[in-house]
mmCIF file of C-alpha atoms and ligand atoms in Angstrom:
data_model
loop_
_atom_site.group_PDB
_atom_site.id
_atom_site.type_symbol
_atom_site.label_atom_id
_atom_site.label_comp_id
_atom_site.label_asym_id
_atom_site.label_seq_id
_atom_site.Cartn_x
_atom_site.Cartn_y
_atom_site.Cartn_z
ATOM 1 C CA MET A 1 0.020 -0.009 -0.118
ATOM 2 C CA THR A 2 1.273 3.572 -0.754
ATOM 3 C CA SER A 3 2.908 6.113 1.856
ATOM 4 C CA LEU A 4 1.555 9.408 2.227
ATOM 5 C CA LEU A 5 4.689 10.298 0.958
ATOM 6 C CA GLY A 6 3.891 8.901 -2.063
ATOM 7 C CA ARG A 7 5.618 5.659 -1.851
ATOM 8 C CA PRO A 8 5.048 2.226 -0.912
ATOM 9 C CA LYS A 9 5.104 1.373 3.306
ATOM 10 C CA ARG A 10 7.973 0.003 4.523
ATOM 11 C CA VAL A 11 6.542 -2.397 7.106
ATOM 12 C CA LEU A 12 9.013 -4.306 9.545
ATOM 13 C CA VAL A 13 7.759 -7.925 11.001
ATOM 14 C CA THR A 14 9.420 -9.034 14.102
ATOM 15 C CA GLY A 15 9.416 -12.896 13.418
ATOM 16 C CA GLY A 16 8.522 -12.492 9.827
ATOM 17 C CA ALA A 17 9.713 -16.328 9.568
ATOM 18 C CA GLY A 18 7.635 -17.661 12.392
ATOM 19 C CA PHE A 19 4.105 -19.409 11.624
ATOM 20 C CA ILE A 20 1.854 -16.376 11.517
ATOM 21 C CA GLY A 21 4.207 -13.456 10.523
ATOM 22 C CA SER A 22 4.955 -15.845 7.038
ATOM 23 C CA HIS A 23 0.847 -15.231 6.495
ATOM 24 C CA LEU A 24 0.904 -11.680 7.391
ATOM 25 C CA THR A 25 4.425 -10.758 5.098
ATOM 26 C CA ARG A 26 2.857 -12.801 2.303
ATOM 27 C CA ARG A 27 -0.330 -10.425 2.928
ATOM 28 C CA LEU A 28 1.839 -7.177 2.901
ATOM 29 C CA LEU A 29 4.085 -8.290 -0.093
ATOM 30 C CA GLU A 30 0.099 -9.014 -2.143
ATOM 31 C CA ARG A 31 -1.091 -5.517 -0.993
ATOM 32 C CA GLY A 32 2.382 -3.790 -2.934
ATOM 33 C CA ASP A 33 4.139 -2.808 1.023
ATOM 34 C CA ASP A 34 7.884 -3.753 1.207
ATOM 35 C CA VAL A 35 8.608 -5.766 3.815
ATOM 36 C CA VAL A 36 11.444 -6.597 6.195
ATOM 37 C CA VAL A 37 11.336 -9.713 8.115
ATOM 38 C CA VAL A 38 13.500 -9.832 11.002
ATOM 39 C CA ASP A 39 13.898 -13.081 12.781
ATOM 40 C CA ASN A 40 16.970 -15.291 14.760
ATOM 41 C CA PHE A 41 14.989 -18.335 13.735
ATOM 42 C CA TYR A 42 14.614 -19.353 17.043
ATOM 43 C CA SER A 43 11.411 -20.773 16.948
ATOM 44 C CA GLY A 44 10.709 -20.210 12.551
ATOM 45 C CA SER A 45 12.567 -21.246 9.622
ATOM 46 C CA ARG A 46 14.052 -19.890 6.519
ATOM 47 C CA ASP A 47 12.133 -22.542 4.531
ATOM 48 C CA ASN A 48 8.460 -20.692 6.040
ATOM 49 C CA ILE A 49 9.871 -17.391 3.007
ATOM 50 C CA LEU A 50 12.060 -19.078 0.909
ATOM 51 C CA GLU A 51 9.564 -18.941 -1.436
ATOM 52 C CA LEU A 52 10.032 -15.108 -1.628
ATOM 53 C CA ARG A 53 13.615 -14.419 -1.948
ATOM 54 C CA ASP A 54 13.505 -13.434 -5.052
ATOM 55 C CA GLU A 55 10.386 -11.041 -4.709
ATOM 56 C CA PRO A 56 11.612 -7.312 -4.969
ATOM 57 C CA ARG A 57 9.567 -6.133 -2.246
ATOM 58 C CA PHE A 58 10.822 -8.526 0.732
ATOM 59 C CA GLU A 59 14.289 -8.359 2.842
ATOM 60 C CA LEU A 60 15.628 -10.661 5.241
ATOM 61 C CA MET A 61 17.293 -10.122 7.960
ATOM 62 C CA ARG A 62 18.748 -12.724 10.610
ATOM 63 C CA HIS A 63 18.822 -10.429 13.603
ATOM 64 C CA ASP A 64 18.245 -10.855 17.360
ATOM 65 C CA VAL A 65 15.375 -8.001 18.973
ATOM 66 C CA THR A 66 17.309 -8.669 22.169
ATOM 67 C CA PHE A 67 19.629 -6.396 20.044
ATOM 68 C CA PRO A 68 19.320 -2.771 19.249
ATOM 69 C CA LEU A 69 18.331 -2.532 15.476
ATOM 70 C CA TYR A 70 18.739 0.565 13.638
ATOM 71 C CA ILE A 71 17.098 0.777 9.928
ATOM 72 C CA GLU A 72 13.871 2.792 8.450
ATOM 73 C CA VAL A 73 10.312 2.141 8.641
ATOM 74 C CA ASP A 74 6.728 3.580 8.922
ATOM 75 C CA GLU A 75 5.445 -0.042 10.581
ATOM 76 C CA ILE A 76 6.304 -2.632 13.133
ATOM 77 C CA TYR A 77 4.486 -5.952 13.118
ATOM 78 C CA HIS A 78 6.144 -6.968 16.335
ATOM 79 C CA LEU A 79 5.403 -11.047 16.200
ATOM 80 C CA ALA A 80 8.868 -11.799 17.410
ATOM 81 C CA CYS A 81 8.558 -14.646 20.493
ATOM 82 C CA PRO A 82 8.164 -18.336 20.383
ATOM 83 C CA ALA A 83 4.686 -19.209 21.011
ATOM 84 C CA SER A 84 4.159 -22.917 21.662
ATOM 85 C CA PRO A 85 5.261 -23.851 25.071
ATOM 86 C CA VAL A 86 7.595 -26.145 24.040
ATOM 87 C CA PHE A 87 9.726 -23.510 22.361
ATOM 88 C CA TYR A 88 9.427 -20.381 24.830
ATOM 89 C CA GLN A 89 9.987 -22.856 27.976
ATOM 90 C CA ARG A 90 12.886 -24.871 26.791
ATOM 91 C CA ASP A 91 15.364 -21.251 26.981
ATOM 92 C CA PRO A 92 12.782 -19.294 29.664
ATOM 93 C CA VAL A 93 15.610 -16.652 30.397
ATOM 94 C CA GLN A 94 15.513 -15.688 26.519
ATOM 95 C CA THR A 95 11.757 -16.069 26.210
ATOM 96 C CA THR A 96 12.100 -12.799 28.964
ATOM 97 C CA LYS A 97 14.351 -11.305 26.770
ATOM 98 C CA THR A 98 12.940 -11.948 24.082
ATOM 99 C CA CYS A 99 9.424 -10.271 25.352
ATOM 100 C CA VAL A 100 10.727 -7.427 27.004
ATOM 101 C CA HIS A 101 14.178 -6.237 25.813
ATOM 102 C CA GLY A 102 13.147 -6.677 22.533
ATOM 103 C CA SER A 103 9.745 -5.057 22.795
ATOM 104 C CA ILE A 104 11.820 -1.843 24.087
ATOM 105 C CA ASN A 105 14.383 -2.170 21.336
ATOM 106 C CA MET A 106 10.864 -1.985 19.240
ATOM 107 C CA LEU A 107 9.445 0.876 20.971
ATOM 108 C CA GLY A 108 13.269 2.559 20.683
ATOM 109 C CA LEU A 109 12.793 2.052 16.957
ATOM 110 C CA ALA A 110 9.443 2.959 15.849
ATOM 111 C CA LYS A 111 10.169 6.312 18.722
ATOM 112 C CA ARG A 112 13.136 7.333 16.318
ATOM 113 C CA THR A 113 11.136 6.894 13.317
ATOM 114 C CA ASN A 114 7.701 7.542 14.300
ATOM 115 C CA ALA A 115 6.430 4.346 13.040
ATOM 116 C CA LYS A 116 3.373 2.621 13.922
ATOM 117 C CA ILE A 117 3.863 0.002 16.471
ATOM 118 C CA LEU A 118 2.014 -3.188 17.144
ATOM 119 C CA LEU A 119 2.330 -6.147 19.763
ATOM 120 C CA ALA A 120 1.503 -9.707 19.174
ATOM 121 C CA SER A 121 0.119 -10.065 22.538
ATOM 122 C CA THR A 122 -1.653 -12.963 24.068
ATOM 123 C CA SER A 123 -5.102 -14.638 25.745
ATOM 124 C CA GLU A 124 -2.128 -15.821 27.886
ATOM 125 C CA VAL A 125 -1.985 -12.478 29.510
ATOM 126 C CA TYR A 126 -5.615 -13.971 31.007
ATOM 127 C CA GLY A 127 -3.761 -16.948 32.638
ATOM 128 C CA ASP A 128 -6.220 -19.807 34.255
ATOM 129 C CA PRO A 129 -9.384 -17.361 33.735
ATOM 130 C CA ALA A 130 -11.325 -17.064 36.085
ATOM 131 C CA VAL A 131 -13.496 -14.890 34.328
ATOM 132 C CA HIS A 132 -15.750 -16.661 31.320
ATOM 133 C CA PRO A 133 -15.341 -15.719 27.739
ATOM 134 C CA GLN A 134 -12.567 -12.960 28.221
ATOM 135 C CA GLU A 135 -13.155 -9.329 27.811
ATOM 136 C CA GLU A 136 -10.379 -7.057 27.043
ATOM 137 C CA SER A 137 -11.175 -5.476 30.787
ATOM 138 C CA TYR A 138 -10.187 -8.504 32.698
ATOM 139 C CA TRP A 139 -6.913 -8.412 34.514
ATOM 140 C CA GLY A 140 -6.022 -11.989 34.585
ATOM 141 C CA ASN A 141 -5.368 -14.643 36.487
ATOM 142 C CA VAL A 142 -1.530 -15.171 36.245
ATOM 143 C CA ASN A 143 1.687 -17.461 38.157
ATOM 144 C CA THR A 144 4.047 -14.768 38.054
ATOM 145 C CA ILE A 145 7.290 -18.101 39.131
ATOM 146 C CA GLY A 146 5.279 -21.286 36.475
ATOM 147 C CA ILE A 147 7.010 -22.262 34.140
ATOM 148 C CA ARG A 148 4.621 -20.530 31.774
ATOM 149 C CA SER A 149 5.503 -17.274 33.066
ATOM 150 C CA CYS A 150 8.294 -16.311 31.436
ATOM 151 C CA TYR A 151 5.849 -15.784 28.883
ATOM 152 C CA ASP A 152 2.627 -15.502 30.815
ATOM 153 C CA GLU A 153 4.217 -12.407 32.259
ATOM 154 C CA GLY A 154 7.115 -11.460 29.321
ATOM 155 C CA LYS A 155 4.204 -10.623 27.365
ATOM 156 C CA ARG A 156 2.685 -8.802 30.531
ATOM 157 C CA ALA A 157 5.897 -6.455 30.921
ATOM 158 C CA ALA A 158 5.876 -6.061 26.934
ATOM 159 C CA GLU A 159 1.838 -4.869 26.900
ATOM 160 C CA THR A 160 3.014 -2.142 30.065
ATOM 161 C CA LEU A 161 5.543 -1.378 28.086
ATOM 162 C CA PHE A 162 3.220 -0.238 24.842
ATOM 163 C CA PHE A 163 0.947 1.654 27.038
ATOM 164 C CA ASP A 164 4.401 3.799 28.951
ATOM 165 C CA TYR A 165 5.090 4.253 25.375
ATOM 166 C CA TRP A 166 1.772 5.995 24.662
ATOM 167 C CA ARG A 167 1.325 7.302 27.768
ATOM 168 C CA GLN A 168 5.063 9.162 27.789
ATOM 169 C CA HIS A 169 5.608 9.223 24.258
ATOM 170 C CA GLN A 170 2.720 9.486 22.064
ATOM 171 C CA LEU A 171 3.557 6.837 20.321
ATOM 172 C CA ARG A 172 1.389 4.902 18.371
ATOM 173 C CA ILE A 173 0.313 1.838 19.532
ATOM 174 C CA LYS A 174 -1.958 -0.931 18.646
ATOM 175 C CA VAL A 175 -2.027 -3.969 21.037
ATOM 176 C CA ALA A 176 -3.870 -7.730 19.600
ATOM 177 C CA ARG A 177 -4.837 -10.303 21.969
ATOM 178 C CA ILE A 178 -4.300 -13.434 20.135
ATOM 179 C CA PHE A 179 -6.075 -16.346 20.660
ATOM 180 C CA ASN A 180 -5.087 -19.839 19.702
ATOM 181 C CA THR A 181 -4.471 -19.399 15.816
ATOM 182 C CA TYR A 182 -3.604 -22.474 14.265
ATOM 183 C CA GLY A 183 -3.170 -23.036 10.472
ATOM 184 C CA PRO A 184 -0.618 -24.203 7.450
ATOM 185 C CA ARG A 185 3.332 -23.683 8.176
ATOM 186 C CA MET A 186 3.031 -24.294 11.956
ATOM 187 C CA ALA A 187 6.134 -26.647 12.170
ATOM 188 C CA PRO A 188 5.577 -30.256 12.470
ATOM 189 C CA ASP A 189 7.446 -30.306 15.788
ATOM 190 C CA ASP A 190 5.532 -27.319 17.965
ATOM 191 C CA GLY A 191 4.250 -28.959 20.052
ATOM 192 C CA ARG A 192 1.098 -27.264 19.942
ATOM 193 C CA VAL A 193 -2.219 -29.272 20.172
ATOM 194 C CA VAL A 194 -3.445 -29.088 16.453
ATOM 195 C CA SER A 195 -0.148 -29.419 14.748
ATOM 196 C CA ASN A 196 0.773 -32.629 17.914
ATOM 197 C CA PHE A 197 -2.990 -33.966 16.488
ATOM 198 C CA ILE A 198 -2.512 -33.852 12.890
ATOM 199 C CA VAL A 199 1.221 -35.111 12.849
ATOM 200 C CA GLN A 200 0.308 -37.817 15.299
ATOM 201 C CA ALA A 201 -2.709 -39.176 13.479
ATOM 202 C CA LEU A 202 -1.173 -38.864 10.002
ATOM 203 C CA GLN A 203 2.155 -40.871 11.929
ATOM 204 C CA GLY A 204 -0.513 -43.802 13.121
ATOM 205 C CA GLN A 205 0.608 -42.427 16.809
ATOM 206 C CA PRO A 206 -1.166 -42.094 19.454
ATOM 207 C CA LEU A 207 -3.220 -38.535 19.734
ATOM 208 C CA THR A 208 -1.156 -37.894 23.300
ATOM 209 C CA ILE A 209 -3.956 -36.122 25.427
ATOM 210 C CA PHE A 210 -2.871 -34.247 28.021
ATOM 211 C CA GLY A 211 -4.605 -34.296 31.638
ATOM 212 C CA ASP A 212 -8.553 -35.614 30.998
ATOM 213 C CA GLY A 213 -8.477 -34.006 27.407
ATOM 214 C CA GLN A 214 -11.362 -31.915 29.187
ATOM 215 C CA GLN A 215 -9.595 -28.551 29.206
ATOM 216 C CA THR A 216 -10.878 -26.296 26.711
ATOM 217 C CA ARG A 217 -9.330 -24.121 23.500
ATOM 218 C CA SER A 218 -10.675 -21.462 21.161
ATOM 219 C CA PHE A 219 -8.716 -22.091 17.455
ATOM 220 C CA CYS A 220 -8.950 -19.070 15.077
ATOM 221 C CA TYR A 221 -7.567 -20.088 11.711
ATOM 222 C CA VAL A 222 -4.652 -18.240 10.375
ATOM 223 C CA ASP A 223 -6.094 -16.349 7.371
ATOM 224 C CA ASP A 224 -8.719 -14.492 9.984
ATOM 225 C CA LEU A 225 -5.719 -13.703 12.318
ATOM 226 C CA VAL A 226 -4.106 -11.778 9.805
ATOM 227 C CA GLU A 227 -6.829 -10.280 8.270
ATOM 228 C CA GLY A 228 -7.947 -9.051 11.799
ATOM 229 C CA LEU A 229 -3.812 -7.728 12.526
ATOM 230 C CA ILE A 230 -3.241 -5.631 9.465
ATOM 231 C CA ARG A 231 -7.472 -4.012 10.204
ATOM 232 C CA LEU A 232 -6.138 -3.274 13.902
ATOM 233 C CA MET A 233 -2.824 -1.542 12.257
ATOM 234 C CA ASP A 234 -5.178 0.343 9.796
ATOM 235 C CA SER A 235 -7.082 1.076 12.557
ATOM 236 C CA PRO A 236 -7.305 5.126 13.439
ATOM 237 C CA ASP A 237 -4.774 6.042 15.842
ATOM 238 C CA GLU A 238 -6.943 6.136 19.012
ATOM 239 C CA VAL A 239 -7.877 2.860 18.918
ATOM 240 C CA THR A 240 -4.703 1.283 20.668
ATOM 241 C CA GLY A 241 -6.249 -1.620 21.621
ATOM 242 C CA PRO A 242 -5.714 -3.898 23.605
ATOM 243 C CA ILE A 243 -7.994 -5.985 22.046
ATOM 244 C CA ASN A 244 -8.671 -10.000 21.230
ATOM 245 C CA LEU A 245 -8.621 -11.638 18.245
ATOM 246 C CA GLY A 246 -9.515 -15.261 18.625
ATOM 247 C CA ASN A 247 -12.240 -17.043 17.203
ATOM 248 C CA PRO A 248 -14.775 -17.581 19.959
ATOM 249 C CA GLY A 249 -16.260 -21.500 18.836
ATOM 250 C CA GLU A 250 -15.010 -23.574 22.233
ATOM 251 C CA PHE A 251 -13.647 -27.109 22.241
ATOM 252 C CA THR A 252 -12.432 -29.726 24.536
ATOM 253 C CA MET A 253 -9.087 -31.395 23.697
ATOM 254 C CA LEU A 254 -11.172 -34.448 23.402
ATOM 255 C CA GLU A 255 -13.388 -33.072 20.791
ATOM 256 C CA LEU A 256 -10.045 -31.294 18.643
ATOM 257 C CA ALA A 257 -8.894 -35.162 18.629
ATOM 258 C CA GLU A 258 -11.925 -36.358 17.689
ATOM 259 C CA LYS A 259 -12.395 -34.082 14.484
ATOM 260 C CA VAL A 260 -8.597 -34.851 13.429
ATOM 261 C CA LEU A 261 -9.114 -38.488 13.351
ATOM 262 C CA ALA A 262 -12.315 -37.935 11.918
ATOM 263 C CA LEU A 263 -10.270 -35.848 8.722
ATOM 264 C CA VAL A 264 -7.686 -38.252 9.155
ATOM 265 C CA GLY A 265 -9.237 -40.993 9.561
ATOM 266 C CA GLY A 266 -6.371 -43.967 10.116
ATOM 267 C CA ASP A 267 -6.270 -45.789 13.911
ATOM 268 C CA SER A 268 -4.792 -43.807 16.035
ATOM 269 C CA LYS A 269 -5.661 -44.534 19.874
ATOM 270 C CA LEU A 270 -5.801 -42.147 22.454
ATOM 271 C CA GLU A 271 -2.867 -41.790 24.818
ATOM 272 C CA TYR A 272 -3.401 -39.655 27.971
ATOM 273 C CA ARG A 273 0.028 -37.917 29.549
ATOM 274 C CA PRO A 274 0.445 -35.859 33.278
ATOM 275 C CA LEU A 275 -1.010 -31.887 32.469
ATOM 276 C CA PRO A 276 1.181 -29.874 31.906
ATOM 277 C CA GLN A 277 1.873 -26.790 35.141
ATOM 278 C CA ASP A 278 -0.637 -24.105 35.164
ATOM 279 C CA ASP A 279 -2.147 -25.864 31.783
ATOM 280 C CA PRO A 280 -5.713 -22.520 31.394
ATOM 281 C CA VAL A 281 -8.548 -25.392 31.937
ATOM 282 C CA ARG A 282 -10.629 -23.018 29.412
ATOM 283 C CA ARG A 283 -10.758 -20.055 27.047
ATOM 284 C CA ARG A 284 -13.057 -18.421 25.035
ATOM 285 C CA PRO A 285 -12.143 -14.764 23.365
ATOM 286 C CA ASP A 286 -14.910 -12.331 23.683
ATOM 287 C CA ILE A 287 -14.637 -10.690 20.246
ATOM 288 C CA THR A 288 -17.405 -7.740 20.753
ATOM 289 C CA ARG A 289 -14.575 -4.860 20.548
ATOM 290 C CA ALA A 290 -13.303 -6.512 17.451
ATOM 291 C CA GLN A 291 -16.954 -6.280 15.576
ATOM 292 C CA THR A 292 -17.211 -2.834 16.943
ATOM 293 C CA THR A 293 -14.384 -1.521 16.504
ATOM 294 C CA LEU A 294 -12.759 -3.636 13.098
ATOM 295 C CA GLY A 295 -15.638 -4.785 11.919
ATOM 296 C CA TRP A 296 -13.740 -7.993 12.291
ATOM 297 C CA GLY A 297 -14.813 -11.229 13.008
ATOM 298 C CA PRO A 298 -13.626 -14.983 12.014
ATOM 299 C CA THR A 299 -14.701 -16.736 8.489
ATOM 300 C CA VAL A 300 -13.482 -20.301 8.661
ATOM 301 C CA PRO A 301 -14.992 -22.620 10.936
ATOM 302 C CA LEU A 302 -12.568 -25.488 12.593
ATOM 303 C CA ASP A 303 -13.740 -28.059 10.716
ATOM 304 C CA GLU A 304 -12.489 -26.079 7.443
ATOM 305 C CA GLY A 305 -9.215 -24.868 8.718
ATOM 306 C CA LEU A 306 -8.294 -28.132 10.292
ATOM 307 C CA ALA A 307 -9.136 -29.694 6.811
ATOM 308 C CA ARG A 308 -6.721 -27.518 4.951
ATOM 309 C CA THR A 309 -3.699 -28.010 7.728
ATOM 310 C CA VAL A 310 -3.936 -31.737 7.454
ATOM 311 C CA ASP A 311 -3.794 -31.373 3.507
ATOM 312 C CA HIS A 312 -0.696 -29.215 4.123
ATOM 313 C CA PHE A 313 0.804 -31.590 6.585
ATOM 314 C CA ARG A 314 -0.047 -34.524 4.460
ATOM 315 C CA ALA A 315 2.205 -32.848 2.399
ATOM 316 C CA LYS A 316 4.681 -32.415 4.079
ATOM 317 C CA LEU A 317 5.444 -34.663 5.920
ATOM 318 C CA ALA A 318 5.116 -36.725 2.071
ATOM 319 C CA GLY A 319 8.408 -34.632 1.196
ATOM 320 C CA VAL A 320 5.881 -32.466 -1.442
HETATM 321 P P1 NAD B 1 5.887 -18.940 16.066
HETATM 322 O O1 NAD B 1 7.338 -19.636 17.114
HETATM 323 O O2 NAD B 1 6.176 -19.941 14.973
HETATM 324 O O3 NAD B 1 6.601 -17.536 15.431
HETATM 325 C C1 NAD B 1 7.543 -16.832 16.633
HETATM 326 C C2 NAD B 1 8.927 -16.037 15.380
HETATM 327 O O4 NAD B 1 9.954 -15.237 16.473
HETATM 328 C C3 NAD B 1 9.635 -17.448 14.983
HETATM 329 O O5 NAD B 1 10.177 -17.559 13.843
HETATM 330 C C4 NAD B 1 10.937 -16.815 15.977
HETATM 331 O O6 NAD B 1 12.256 -17.879 14.921
HETATM 332 C C5 NAD B 1 11.032 -15.245 16.210
HETATM 333 N N1 NAD B 1 12.175 -15.168 17.304
HETATM 334 C C6 NAD B 1 11.527 -15.524 18.477
HETATM 335 N N2 NAD B 1 12.297 -14.979 19.439
HETATM 336 C C7 NAD B 1 13.223 -14.313 18.406
HETATM 337 C C8 NAD B 1 14.454 -12.815 18.876
HETATM 338 N N3 NAD B 1 14.959 -12.840 20.155
HETATM 339 N N4 NAD B 1 14.371 -12.255 17.805
HETATM 340 C C9 NAD B 1 14.034 -12.338 16.810
HETATM 341 N N5 NAD B 1 12.900 -13.047 16.515
HETATM 342 C C10 NAD B 1 12.243 -14.085 16.983
HETATM 343 O O7 NAD B 1 5.087 -18.054 16.568
HETATM 344 P P2 NAD B 1 3.645 -17.735 16.182
HETATM 345 O O8 NAD B 1 2.816 -18.510 16.450
HETATM 346 O O9 NAD B 1 4.107 -17.497 14.444
HETATM 347 O O10 NAD B 1 3.501 -16.716 16.427
HETATM 348 C C11 NAD B 1 3.826 -15.071 16.434
HETATM 349 C C12 NAD B 1 3.715 -14.437 17.653
HETATM 350 O O11 NAD B 1 1.965 -14.291 17.665
HETATM 351 C C13 NAD B 1 4.620 -14.285 19.035
HETATM 352 O O12 NAD B 1 4.551 -13.103 19.154
HETATM 353 C C14 NAD B 1 3.526 -14.887 19.415
HETATM 354 O O13 NAD B 1 3.516 -14.588 21.090
HETATM 355 C C15 NAD B 1 1.837 -14.410 19.468
HETATM 356 N N6 NAD B 1 1.018 -15.245 19.423
HETATM 357 C C16 NAD B 1 1.106 -16.148 19.012
HETATM 358 C C17 NAD B 1 -0.298 -17.583 18.947
HETATM 359 C C18 NAD B 1 -0.767 -18.598 18.156
HETATM 360 O O14 NAD B 1 -1.910 -19.542 18.738
HETATM 361 N N7 NAD B 1 -0.249 -19.043 17.426
HETATM 362 C C19 NAD B 1 -1.533 -17.295 19.950
HETATM 363 C C20 NAD B 1 -0.979 -15.994 21.050
HETATM 364 C C21 NAD B 1 -0.027 -15.157 20.361
HETATM 365 N N1 UDP B 2 16.818 1.285 19.608
HETATM 366 C C1 UDP B 2 16.834 0.710 18.692
HETATM 367 N N2 UDP B 2 16.812 1.219 17.273
HETATM 368 C C2 UDP B 2 16.322 2.191 17.064
HETATM 369 C C3 UDP B 2 16.626 3.060 18.357
HETATM 370 C C4 UDP B 2 16.582 3.455 19.503
HETATM 371 O O1 UDP B 2 16.893 -0.594 18.457
HETATM 372 O O2 UDP B 2 15.633 3.432 16.067
HETATM 373 C C5 UDP B 2 17.034 0.638 20.928
HETATM 374 C C6 UDP B 2 17.963 1.010 21.965
HETATM 375 O O3 UDP B 2 18.186 0.225 22.294
HETATM 376 C C7 UDP B 2 17.535 2.036 22.838
HETATM 377 C C8 UDP B 2 15.648 1.077 23.113
HETATM 378 O O4 UDP B 2 15.696 1.165 21.990
HETATM 379 O O5 UDP B 2 18.298 1.758 23.853
HETATM 380 C C9 UDP B 2 14.845 2.260 23.768
HETATM 381 O O6 UDP B 2 14.299 3.656 23.360
HETATM 382 P P1 UDP B 2 14.361 5.253 23.486
HETATM 383 O O7 UDP B 2 14.725 6.167 22.322
HETATM 384 O O8 UDP B 2 13.069 4.622 24.444
HETATM 385 O O9 UDP B 2 15.007 5.105 24.859
HETATM 386 P P2 UDP B 2 17.126 5.376 25.482
HETATM 387 O O10 UDP B 2 17.686 3.970 25.854
HETATM 388 O O11 UDP B 2 17.756 5.350 24.209
HETATM 389 O O12 UDP B 2 17.197 6.473 25.815
HETATM 390 N N1 UDP B 3 -2.217 -30.780 24.618
HETATM 391 C C1 UDP B 3 -2.560 -31.893 24.428
HETATM 392 N N2 UDP B 3 -2.012 -32.706 23.595
HETATM 393 C C2 UDP B 3 -0.894 -32.217 23.113
HETATM 394 C C3 UDP B 3 -0.385 -30.836 23.174
HETATM 395 C C4 UDP B 3 -1.595 -29.769 23.627
HETATM 396 O O1 UDP B 3 -3.587 -31.693 25.118
HETATM 397 O O2 UDP B 3 0.014 -33.293 22.169
HETATM 398 C C5 UDP B 3 -3.292 -29.532 25.378
HETATM 399 C C6 UDP B 3 -2.536 -28.832 26.322
HETATM 400 O O3 UDP B 3 -2.168 -29.459 27.607
HETATM 401 C C7 UDP B 3 -3.795 -27.451 26.395
HETATM 402 C C8 UDP B 3 -4.137 -27.270 24.910
HETATM 403 O O4 UDP B 3 -3.822 -28.916 24.179
HETATM 404 O O5 UDP B 3 -4.563 -28.099 27.560
HETATM 405 C C9 UDP B 3 -3.314 -26.407 24.043
HETATM 406 O O6 UDP B 3 -2.178 -26.568 23.951
HETATM 407 P P1 UDP B 3 -1.051 -25.639 23.041
HETATM 408 O O7 UDP B 3 0.499 -25.665 23.378
HETATM 409 O O8 UDP B 3 -1.292 -25.454 21.206
HETATM 410 O O9 UDP B 3 -1.792 -23.938 23.605
HETATM 411 P P2 UDP B 3 -1.699 -23.365 25.123
HETATM 412 O O10 UDP B 3 -1.689 -23.884 25.887
HETATM 413 O O11 UDP B 3 -0.742 -22.820 24.552
HETATM 414 O O12 UDP B 3 -3.322 -22.567 24.747
#
């Protein structure tokens, strides 16, 4: 998209080699933006963006956002951060550094360049929620010292930083609270439930159910999520968020396993494993604010999105 300067907008996507970032990058290129992806490949992969390398408006920088970055940009989508519990718990100190130092650096960059900046925050800021469904006004129920805290508290601190740069330095900020998102280009070893179940079913392995499988999540297809992120970035300056982006359809993990098995076929059994510490019991977004402020809502039902994701993994595992 052309900026007021009469040239394409220069958009920075941190974490652009990851699952959501790689979808977002394609959408921004399609609409004519210049896109710089910054990623240290901690949980993302060069493969996710390999086919973009000859695109003249695309640039890839290997860089860790915990270190300062001096480039010239008009907009920043700040997504850099591992999202899967398996990845963010592998090096929890680095996860907190990424959330806190990474956000400070990107906010400093936004301040110097007068860029608009969007934070990919998370429903994890609600912790194990005592309020259901979760509205943005809910302050959350988060353990400060558990194994999920590096991520949950890291993102909460990132939100605090965004709002302090907004109050103190009048930055143009946008804070999206993203609920569980799934789709093609999740890493097969990512560890999140959708990719785990699909890969397990395709390989004829048992589906690993943590706990009794009665905990719930709400799953948003990645194309819907990306549309929400772009609408939020394009919204008037007074719209700062936080704003929930997710699909309010709520399912137990057993229901999800049944859906995956119905789609993939085969004879995988269920294998019960201990529930990880602090695993939220239930989660569903109230998306009234996104609907009224952005005119946004999800359009892809879970069955359809899962079918597309199964097709992706089937091709990937077959080496296509
Ligand atoms: P992902 O792990 O696939 O992508 C994250 C990307 O950030 C990866 O490419 C990784 O290499 C990169 N990264 C990590 N640390 C970095 C660092 N220090 N410097 C530079 N790059 C770094 O995860 P995703 O699902 O695409 O999530 C993207 C963002 O959305 C994350 O901020 C995540 O917290 C947020 N989010 C995702 C979900 C979801 O369900 N996918 C839900 C809520 C929030
Ligand atoms: N920063 C950056 N790129 C820039 C400007 C700043 O990475 O273009 C980093 C730098 O490390 C700085 C941090 O962002 O310490 C916060 O910047 P800010 O201007 O808020 O504070 P400073 O520490 O410079 O006073
Ligand atoms: N889960 C599961 N089996 C798996 C992976 C995850 O039952 O192989 C459960 C996990 O305990 C959680 C839910 O699925 O209750 C969603 O997990 P995920 O890691 O995808 O996301 P998050 O917990 O961060 O919402």
